[in-house]
Short mmCIF file of C-alpha atoms and ligand atoms in Angstrom, two decimals:
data_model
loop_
_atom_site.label_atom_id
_atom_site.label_comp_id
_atom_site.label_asym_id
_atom_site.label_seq_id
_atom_site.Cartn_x
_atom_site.Cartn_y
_atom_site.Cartn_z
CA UNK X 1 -16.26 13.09 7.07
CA UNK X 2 -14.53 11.33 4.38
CA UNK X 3 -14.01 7.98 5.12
CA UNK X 4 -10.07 6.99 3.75
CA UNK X 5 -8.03 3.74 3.91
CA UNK X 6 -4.88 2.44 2.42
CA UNK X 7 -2.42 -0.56 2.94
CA UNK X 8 1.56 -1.82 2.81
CA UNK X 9 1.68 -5.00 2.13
CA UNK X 10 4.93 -5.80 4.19
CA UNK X 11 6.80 -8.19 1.99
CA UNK X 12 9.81 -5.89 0.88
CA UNK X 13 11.17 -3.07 2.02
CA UNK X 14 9.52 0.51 1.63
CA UNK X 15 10.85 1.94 -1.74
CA UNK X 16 11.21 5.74 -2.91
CA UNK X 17 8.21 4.92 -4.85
CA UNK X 18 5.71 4.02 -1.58
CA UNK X 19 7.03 6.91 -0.68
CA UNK X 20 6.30 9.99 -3.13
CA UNK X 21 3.41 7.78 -5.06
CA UNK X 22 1.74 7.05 -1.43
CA UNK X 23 2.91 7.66 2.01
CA UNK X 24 3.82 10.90 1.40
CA UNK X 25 0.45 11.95 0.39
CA UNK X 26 -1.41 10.45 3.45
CA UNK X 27 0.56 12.49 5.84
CA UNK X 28 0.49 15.58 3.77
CA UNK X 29 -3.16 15.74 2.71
CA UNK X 30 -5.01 12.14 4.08
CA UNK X 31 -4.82 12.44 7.02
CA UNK X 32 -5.97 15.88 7.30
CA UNK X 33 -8.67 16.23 5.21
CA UNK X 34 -10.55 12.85 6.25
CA UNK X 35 -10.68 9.99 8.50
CA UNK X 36 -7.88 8.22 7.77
CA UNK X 37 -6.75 4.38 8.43
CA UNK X 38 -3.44 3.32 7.31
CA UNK X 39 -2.94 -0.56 7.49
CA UNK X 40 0.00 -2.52 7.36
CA UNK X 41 -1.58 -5.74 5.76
CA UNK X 42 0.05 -8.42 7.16
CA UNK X 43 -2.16 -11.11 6.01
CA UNK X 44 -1.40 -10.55 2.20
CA UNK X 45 2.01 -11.28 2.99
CA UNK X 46 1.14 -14.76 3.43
CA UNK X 47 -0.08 -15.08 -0.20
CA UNK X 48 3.79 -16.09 -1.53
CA UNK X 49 5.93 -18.15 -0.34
CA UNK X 50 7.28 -16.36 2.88
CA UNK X 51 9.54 -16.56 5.92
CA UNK X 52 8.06 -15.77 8.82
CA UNK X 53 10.66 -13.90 10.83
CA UNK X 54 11.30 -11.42 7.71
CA UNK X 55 7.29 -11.11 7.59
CA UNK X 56 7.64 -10.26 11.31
CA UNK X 57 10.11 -7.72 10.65
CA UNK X 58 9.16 -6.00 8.12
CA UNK X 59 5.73 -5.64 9.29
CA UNK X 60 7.54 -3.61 11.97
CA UNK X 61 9.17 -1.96 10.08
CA UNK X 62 6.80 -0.72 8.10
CA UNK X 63 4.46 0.62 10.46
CA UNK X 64 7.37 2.89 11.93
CA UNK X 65 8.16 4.06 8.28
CA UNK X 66 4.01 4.95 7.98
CA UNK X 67 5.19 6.91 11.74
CA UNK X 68 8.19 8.61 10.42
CA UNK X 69 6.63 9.80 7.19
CA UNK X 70 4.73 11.51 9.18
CA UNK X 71 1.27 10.33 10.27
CA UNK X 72 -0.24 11.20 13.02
CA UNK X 73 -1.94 8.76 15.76
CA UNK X 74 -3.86 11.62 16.79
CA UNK X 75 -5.24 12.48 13.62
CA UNK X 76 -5.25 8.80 11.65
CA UNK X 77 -5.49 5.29 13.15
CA UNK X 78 -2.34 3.41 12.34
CA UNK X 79 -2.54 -0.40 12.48
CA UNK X 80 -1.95 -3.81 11.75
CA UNK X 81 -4.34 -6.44 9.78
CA UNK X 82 -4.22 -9.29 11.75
CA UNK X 83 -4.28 -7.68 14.91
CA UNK X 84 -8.23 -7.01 13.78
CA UNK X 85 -10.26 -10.29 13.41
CA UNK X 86 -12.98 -8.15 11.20
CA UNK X 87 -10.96 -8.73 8.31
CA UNK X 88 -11.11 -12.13 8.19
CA UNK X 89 -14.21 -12.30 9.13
CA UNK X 90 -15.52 -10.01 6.76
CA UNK X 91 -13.26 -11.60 3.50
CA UNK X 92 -15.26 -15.08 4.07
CA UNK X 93 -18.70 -13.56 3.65
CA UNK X 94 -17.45 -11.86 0.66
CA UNK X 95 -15.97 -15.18 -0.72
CA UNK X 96 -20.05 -16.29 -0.37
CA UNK X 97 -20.71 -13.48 -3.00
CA UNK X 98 -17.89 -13.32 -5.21
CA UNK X 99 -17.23 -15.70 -8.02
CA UNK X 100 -14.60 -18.08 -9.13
CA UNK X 101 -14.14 -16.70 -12.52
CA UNK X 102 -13.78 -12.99 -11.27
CA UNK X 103 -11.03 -14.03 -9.25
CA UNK X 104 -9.01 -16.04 -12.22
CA UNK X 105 -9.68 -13.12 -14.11
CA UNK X 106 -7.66 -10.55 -12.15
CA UNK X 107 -4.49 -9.18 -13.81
CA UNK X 108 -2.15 -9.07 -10.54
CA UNK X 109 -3.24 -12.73 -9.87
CA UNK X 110 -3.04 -14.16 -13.46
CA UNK X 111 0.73 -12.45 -13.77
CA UNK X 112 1.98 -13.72 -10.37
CA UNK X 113 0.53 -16.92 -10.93
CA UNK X 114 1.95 -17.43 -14.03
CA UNK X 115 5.45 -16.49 -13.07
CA UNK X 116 5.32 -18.96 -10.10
CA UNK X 117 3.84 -21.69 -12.39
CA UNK X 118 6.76 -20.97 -14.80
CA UNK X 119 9.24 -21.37 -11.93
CA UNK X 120 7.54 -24.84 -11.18
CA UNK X 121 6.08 -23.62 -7.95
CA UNK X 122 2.71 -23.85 -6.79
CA UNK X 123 0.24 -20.71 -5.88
CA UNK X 124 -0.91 -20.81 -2.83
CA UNK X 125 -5.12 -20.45 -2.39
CA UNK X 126 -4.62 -17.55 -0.64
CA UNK X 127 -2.80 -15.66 -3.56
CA UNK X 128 -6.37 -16.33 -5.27
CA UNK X 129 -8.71 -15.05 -2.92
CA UNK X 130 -6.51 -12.01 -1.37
CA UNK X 131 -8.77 -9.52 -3.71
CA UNK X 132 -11.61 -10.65 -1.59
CA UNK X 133 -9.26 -9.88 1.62
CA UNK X 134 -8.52 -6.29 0.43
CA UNK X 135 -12.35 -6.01 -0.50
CA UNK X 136 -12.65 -6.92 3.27
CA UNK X 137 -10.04 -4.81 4.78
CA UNK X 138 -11.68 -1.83 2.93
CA UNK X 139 -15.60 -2.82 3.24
CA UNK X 140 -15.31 -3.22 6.71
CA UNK X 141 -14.48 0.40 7.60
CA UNK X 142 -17.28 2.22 5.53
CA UNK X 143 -14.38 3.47 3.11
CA UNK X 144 -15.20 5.88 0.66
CA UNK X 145 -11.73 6.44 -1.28
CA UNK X 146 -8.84 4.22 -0.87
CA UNK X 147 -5.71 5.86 -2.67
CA UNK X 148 -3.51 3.57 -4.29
CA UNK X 149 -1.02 3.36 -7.50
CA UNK X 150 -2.80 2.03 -10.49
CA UNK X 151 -2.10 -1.61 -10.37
CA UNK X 152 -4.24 -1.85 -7.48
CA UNK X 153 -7.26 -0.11 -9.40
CA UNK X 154 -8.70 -3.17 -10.65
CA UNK X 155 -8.75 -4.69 -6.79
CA UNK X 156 -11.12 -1.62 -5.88
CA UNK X 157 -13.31 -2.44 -8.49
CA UNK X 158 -13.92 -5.66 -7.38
CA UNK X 159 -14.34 -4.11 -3.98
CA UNK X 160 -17.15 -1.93 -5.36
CA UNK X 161 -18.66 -4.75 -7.20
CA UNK X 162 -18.56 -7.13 -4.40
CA UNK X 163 -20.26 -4.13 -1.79
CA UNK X 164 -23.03 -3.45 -4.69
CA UNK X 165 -23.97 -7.02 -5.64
CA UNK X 166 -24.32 -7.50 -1.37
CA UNK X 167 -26.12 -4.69 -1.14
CA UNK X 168 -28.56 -5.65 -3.77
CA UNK X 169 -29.00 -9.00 -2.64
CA UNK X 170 -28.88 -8.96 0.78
CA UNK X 171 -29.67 -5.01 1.73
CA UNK X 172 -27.69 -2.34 2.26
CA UNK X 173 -24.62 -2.59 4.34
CA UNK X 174 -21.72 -1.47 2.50
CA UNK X 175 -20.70 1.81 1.53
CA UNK X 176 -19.52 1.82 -2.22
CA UNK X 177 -15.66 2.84 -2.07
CA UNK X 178 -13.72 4.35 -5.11
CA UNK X 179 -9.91 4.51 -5.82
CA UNK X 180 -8.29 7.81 -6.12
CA UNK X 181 -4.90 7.69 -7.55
CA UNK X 182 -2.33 9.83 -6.04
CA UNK X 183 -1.60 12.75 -8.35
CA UNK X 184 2.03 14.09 -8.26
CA UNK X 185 5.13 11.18 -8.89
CA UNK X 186 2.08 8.45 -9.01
CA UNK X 187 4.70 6.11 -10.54
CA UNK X 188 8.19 6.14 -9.82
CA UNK X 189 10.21 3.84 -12.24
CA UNK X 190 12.67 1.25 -11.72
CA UNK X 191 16.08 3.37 -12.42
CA UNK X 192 17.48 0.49 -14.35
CA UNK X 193 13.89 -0.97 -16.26
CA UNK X 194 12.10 2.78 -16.78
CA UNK X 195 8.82 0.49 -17.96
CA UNK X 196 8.33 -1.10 -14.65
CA UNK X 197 7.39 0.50 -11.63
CA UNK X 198 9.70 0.69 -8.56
CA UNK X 199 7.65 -1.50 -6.62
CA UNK X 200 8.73 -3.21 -3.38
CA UNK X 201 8.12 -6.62 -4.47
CA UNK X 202 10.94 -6.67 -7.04
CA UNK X 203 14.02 -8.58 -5.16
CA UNK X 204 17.21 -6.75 -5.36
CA UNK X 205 17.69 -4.12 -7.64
CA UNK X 206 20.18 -1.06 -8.19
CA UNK X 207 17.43 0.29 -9.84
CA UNK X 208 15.16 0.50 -6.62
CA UNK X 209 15.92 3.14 -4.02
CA UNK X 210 14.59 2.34 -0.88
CA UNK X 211 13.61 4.48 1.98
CA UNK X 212 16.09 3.92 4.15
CA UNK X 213 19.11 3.16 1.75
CA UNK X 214 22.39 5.33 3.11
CA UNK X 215 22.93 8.54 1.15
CA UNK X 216 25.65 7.22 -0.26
CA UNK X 217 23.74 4.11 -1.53
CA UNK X 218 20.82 6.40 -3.22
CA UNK X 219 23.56 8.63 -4.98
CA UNK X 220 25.37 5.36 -6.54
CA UNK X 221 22.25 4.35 -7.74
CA UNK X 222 20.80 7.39 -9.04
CA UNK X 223 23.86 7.85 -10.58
CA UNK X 224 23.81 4.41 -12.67
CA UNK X 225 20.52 4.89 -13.71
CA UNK X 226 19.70 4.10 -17.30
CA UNK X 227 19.15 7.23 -19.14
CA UNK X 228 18.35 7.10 -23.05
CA UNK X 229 20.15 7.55 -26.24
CA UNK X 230 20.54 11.20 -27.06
CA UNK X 231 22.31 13.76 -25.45
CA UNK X 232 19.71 16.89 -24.78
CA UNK X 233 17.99 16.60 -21.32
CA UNK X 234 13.91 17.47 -22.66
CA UNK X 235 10.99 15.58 -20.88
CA UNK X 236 9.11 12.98 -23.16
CA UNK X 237 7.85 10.09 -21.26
CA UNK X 238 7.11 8.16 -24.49
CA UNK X 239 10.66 8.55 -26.13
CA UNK X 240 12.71 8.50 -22.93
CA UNK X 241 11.23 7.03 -19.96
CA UNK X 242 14.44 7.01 -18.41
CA UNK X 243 15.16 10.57 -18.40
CA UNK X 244 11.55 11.22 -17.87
CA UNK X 245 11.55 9.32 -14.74
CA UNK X 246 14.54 11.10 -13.51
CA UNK X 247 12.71 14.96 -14.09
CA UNK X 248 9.66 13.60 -12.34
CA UNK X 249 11.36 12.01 -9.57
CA UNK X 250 13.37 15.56 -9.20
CA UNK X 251 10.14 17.57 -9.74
CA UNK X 252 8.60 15.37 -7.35
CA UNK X 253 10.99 15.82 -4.33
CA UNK X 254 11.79 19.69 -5.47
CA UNK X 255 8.29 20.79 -6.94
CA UNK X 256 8.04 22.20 -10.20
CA UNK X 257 7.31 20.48 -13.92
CA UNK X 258 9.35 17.76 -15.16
CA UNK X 259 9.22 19.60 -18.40
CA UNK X 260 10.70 23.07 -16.88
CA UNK X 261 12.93 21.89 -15.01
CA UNK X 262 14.43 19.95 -18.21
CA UNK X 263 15.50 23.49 -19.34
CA UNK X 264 18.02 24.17 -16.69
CA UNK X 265 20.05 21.05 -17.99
CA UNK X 266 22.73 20.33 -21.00
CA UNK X 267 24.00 17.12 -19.62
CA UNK X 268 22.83 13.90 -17.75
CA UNK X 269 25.56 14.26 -15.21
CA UNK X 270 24.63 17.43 -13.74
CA UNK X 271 20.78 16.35 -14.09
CA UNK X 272 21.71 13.02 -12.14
CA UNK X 273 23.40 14.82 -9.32
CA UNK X 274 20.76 17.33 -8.59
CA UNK X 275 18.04 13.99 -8.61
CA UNK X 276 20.33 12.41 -5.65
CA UNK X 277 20.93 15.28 -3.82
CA UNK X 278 16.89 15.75 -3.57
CA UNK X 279 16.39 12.36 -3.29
CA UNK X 280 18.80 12.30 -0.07
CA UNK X 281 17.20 15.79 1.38
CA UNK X 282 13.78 14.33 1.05
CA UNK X 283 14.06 11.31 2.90
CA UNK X 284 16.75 12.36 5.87
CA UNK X 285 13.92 13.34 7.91
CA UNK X 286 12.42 10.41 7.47
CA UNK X 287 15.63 8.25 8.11
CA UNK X 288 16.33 10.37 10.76
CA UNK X 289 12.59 9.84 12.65
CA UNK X 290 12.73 6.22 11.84
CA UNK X 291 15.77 5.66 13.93
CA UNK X 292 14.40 7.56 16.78
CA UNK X 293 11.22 5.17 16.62
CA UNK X 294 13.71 2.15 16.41
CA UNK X 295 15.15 3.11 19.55
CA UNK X 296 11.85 3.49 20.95
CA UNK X 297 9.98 0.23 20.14
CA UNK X 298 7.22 0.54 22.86
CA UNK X 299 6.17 3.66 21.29
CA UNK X 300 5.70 2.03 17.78
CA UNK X 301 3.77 -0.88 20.15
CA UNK X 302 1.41 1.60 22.08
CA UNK X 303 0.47 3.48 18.65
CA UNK X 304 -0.20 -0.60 17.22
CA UNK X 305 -2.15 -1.52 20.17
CA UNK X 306 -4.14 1.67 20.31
CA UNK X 307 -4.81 1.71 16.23
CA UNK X 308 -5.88 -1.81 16.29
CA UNK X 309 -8.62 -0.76 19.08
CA UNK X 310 -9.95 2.06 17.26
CA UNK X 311 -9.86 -0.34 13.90
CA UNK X 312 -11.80 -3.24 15.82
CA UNK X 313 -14.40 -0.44 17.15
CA UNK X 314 -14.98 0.64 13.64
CA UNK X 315 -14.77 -2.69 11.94
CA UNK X 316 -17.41 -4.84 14.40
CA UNK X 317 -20.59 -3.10 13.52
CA UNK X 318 -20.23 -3.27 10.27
CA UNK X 319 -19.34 -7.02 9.90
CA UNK X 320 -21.74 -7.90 12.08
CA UNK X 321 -24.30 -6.06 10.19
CA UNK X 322 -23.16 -8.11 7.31
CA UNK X 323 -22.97 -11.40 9.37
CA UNK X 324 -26.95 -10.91 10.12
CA UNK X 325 -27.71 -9.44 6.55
CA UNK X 326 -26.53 -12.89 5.07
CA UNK X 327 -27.87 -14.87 7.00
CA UNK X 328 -25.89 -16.15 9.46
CA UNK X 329 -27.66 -16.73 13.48
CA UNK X 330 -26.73 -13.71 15.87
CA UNK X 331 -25.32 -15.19 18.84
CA UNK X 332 -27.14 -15.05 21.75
CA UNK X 333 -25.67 -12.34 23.79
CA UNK X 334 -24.51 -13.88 27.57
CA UNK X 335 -26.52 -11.23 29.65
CA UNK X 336 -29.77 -12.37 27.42
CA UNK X 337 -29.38 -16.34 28.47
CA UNK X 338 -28.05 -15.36 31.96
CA UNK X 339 -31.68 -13.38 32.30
CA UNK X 340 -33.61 -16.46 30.68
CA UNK X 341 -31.78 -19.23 33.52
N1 LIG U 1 -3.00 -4.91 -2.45
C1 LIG U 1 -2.34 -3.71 -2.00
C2 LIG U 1 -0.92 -3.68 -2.59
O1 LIG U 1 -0.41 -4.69 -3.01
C3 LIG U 1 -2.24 -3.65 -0.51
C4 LIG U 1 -3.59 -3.63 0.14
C5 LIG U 1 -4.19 -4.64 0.82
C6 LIG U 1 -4.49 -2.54 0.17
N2 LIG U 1 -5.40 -4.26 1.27
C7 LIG U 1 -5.61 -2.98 0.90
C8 LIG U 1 -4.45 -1.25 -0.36
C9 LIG U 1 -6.71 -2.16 1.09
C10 LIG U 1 -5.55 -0.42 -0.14
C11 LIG U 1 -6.68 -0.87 0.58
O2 LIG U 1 -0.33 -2.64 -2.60
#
């Protein structure tokens, strides 16, 4: 069977985007069709400059949101990254075969490292190296397709190239993964910036609506969003991204083409209240299971603790397998020395 796995990295909280470019997906399709790991990837949240207890939290968090969207511990494995030492075990052997320069040379790394320069901070290591981490976290589980938005495209590449170049080199131990890019509502926009995504990472925004924003929170900010110039409501992404983004978010939540459902519409007003209205009836079930799961933390904690045991029985022969390929000594196992005294 397919072999799938994905990641949150928990360092904001779970946007409308996650969830109809990503989350949504897995618990629709993923998680049925293959076998499935969904990770919350707590160790990339250590890359930036972080607070612990909000890393804490929202790690939590998230991993009840993967819950309420609707996977399944019976039918994926739902975990967290550092509860699996394979990872880290795994990313250091693949720093031994990946290169300085391919790591300065990644987009994510170059823009975030820029930005923090610019604000006079310093980049942490870690904010270097963390393709090599993802490489890990999906290397280690045999993982044939790892769906993710586009910006993350380049970071299964290196993935691929790091699991061929090993392969070559040291024999085969990897299976080569490839991304696959969700296909409906792959990028929700920022309502307020239309050319940015509406990713998590971004601070504050009124143009971000997250998962588990109030109703009356997503229909203020639907509401404000930055539409174009022009009065007619027709789709064109490349003339007006922010109506466009508004008729895929809609077709997105309702079904339908962006483009048809531009038809029904004379005005922005009407079009805007339609978006919230879907925008609320899509995630109230989701609200609605999250706070269930909130009031039942052990629940969340058994599905964790169980995940992380399926993960680790996955993960180990693998990295070993790697650990021996490479070079390093096999430990001697305790049975074998107790037999030898
Ligand atoms: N880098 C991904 C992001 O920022 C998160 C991630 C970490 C991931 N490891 C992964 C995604 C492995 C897929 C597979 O969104």
């Amino acid at each position: 069977m397919t072999r799938v796995f994905s990641g949150v990295k928990p360092t904001g909280h779970l946007t409308l985007g996650n969830y109809l470019g990503a989350m949504r997906q897995w618990a629709a399709e993923d998680q049925h069709r293959s076998d499935a790991l969904f990770c919350v990837v707590d160790l990339h949240a250590l890359t930036v400059d972080h607070d612990p207890a909000r890393v804490r939290r929202l790690s939590r968090q998230a991993a009840s949101l993967l819950l309420a969207a609707g996977l399944d511990p019976e039918l994926c494995t739902v975990f967290v990254q550092s509860h699996v030492d394979e990872h880290a075990r795994l990313s250091y052997v693949l720093e031994c075969v990946a290169t300085d320069g391919e790591m300065r040379r990644m987009i994510q790394y170059k823009e975030k490292a820029a930005r923090e320069r610019e604000r006079g901070g310093s980049v942490r290591l870690s904010l270097l190296t963390y393709p090599v981490l993802m490489a890990a976290d999906i290397l280690a589980y045999g993982t044939d397709e790892v769906p993710v938005g586009h910006d993350q495209t380049q970071h299964v590449e290196l993935a691929r190239d790091l699991a061929v170049r090993f392969n070559q080199r040291y024999g085969h131990t990897f299976v080569v993964p490839k991304a696959t890019n969700p296909a409906v509502a792959a990028r929700v926009m920022n309502l307020q910036e239309p050319a940015s995504k509406m990713g998590k990472s971004d601070d504050v925004g009124p143009g971000i609506v997250y998962v588990l924003d109030e109703p009356d929170v997503v229909r203020k900010k639907v509401m404000r969003a930055v539409t174009d110039s022009g009065r007619e409501v027709v789709y064109d992404r490349a003339a007006r991204p922010g109506l466009a983004n508004l008729l895929e978010i809609l077709a997105a939540c309702t079904g339908g083409e962006p483009a048809e459902l531009a038809e029904a519409y004379d005005a922005y007003g009407a079009l805007k209240k339609d978006v919230a209205e879907a925008v609320v009836e899509v995630l109230r079930p989701l609200r609605k299971r999250h706070q269930e799961l909130c009031a039942d933390p052990g629940y969340v904690e058994g599905v964790l603790r169980d995940g992380a045991e399926k993960a680790r029985a996955m993960a180990r022969p693998t990295v070993d397998a790697a650990y021996r390929a490479i070079g390093l000594l096999p430990p001697v196992a305790d049975t074998v020395v107790n037999a030898a005294r």
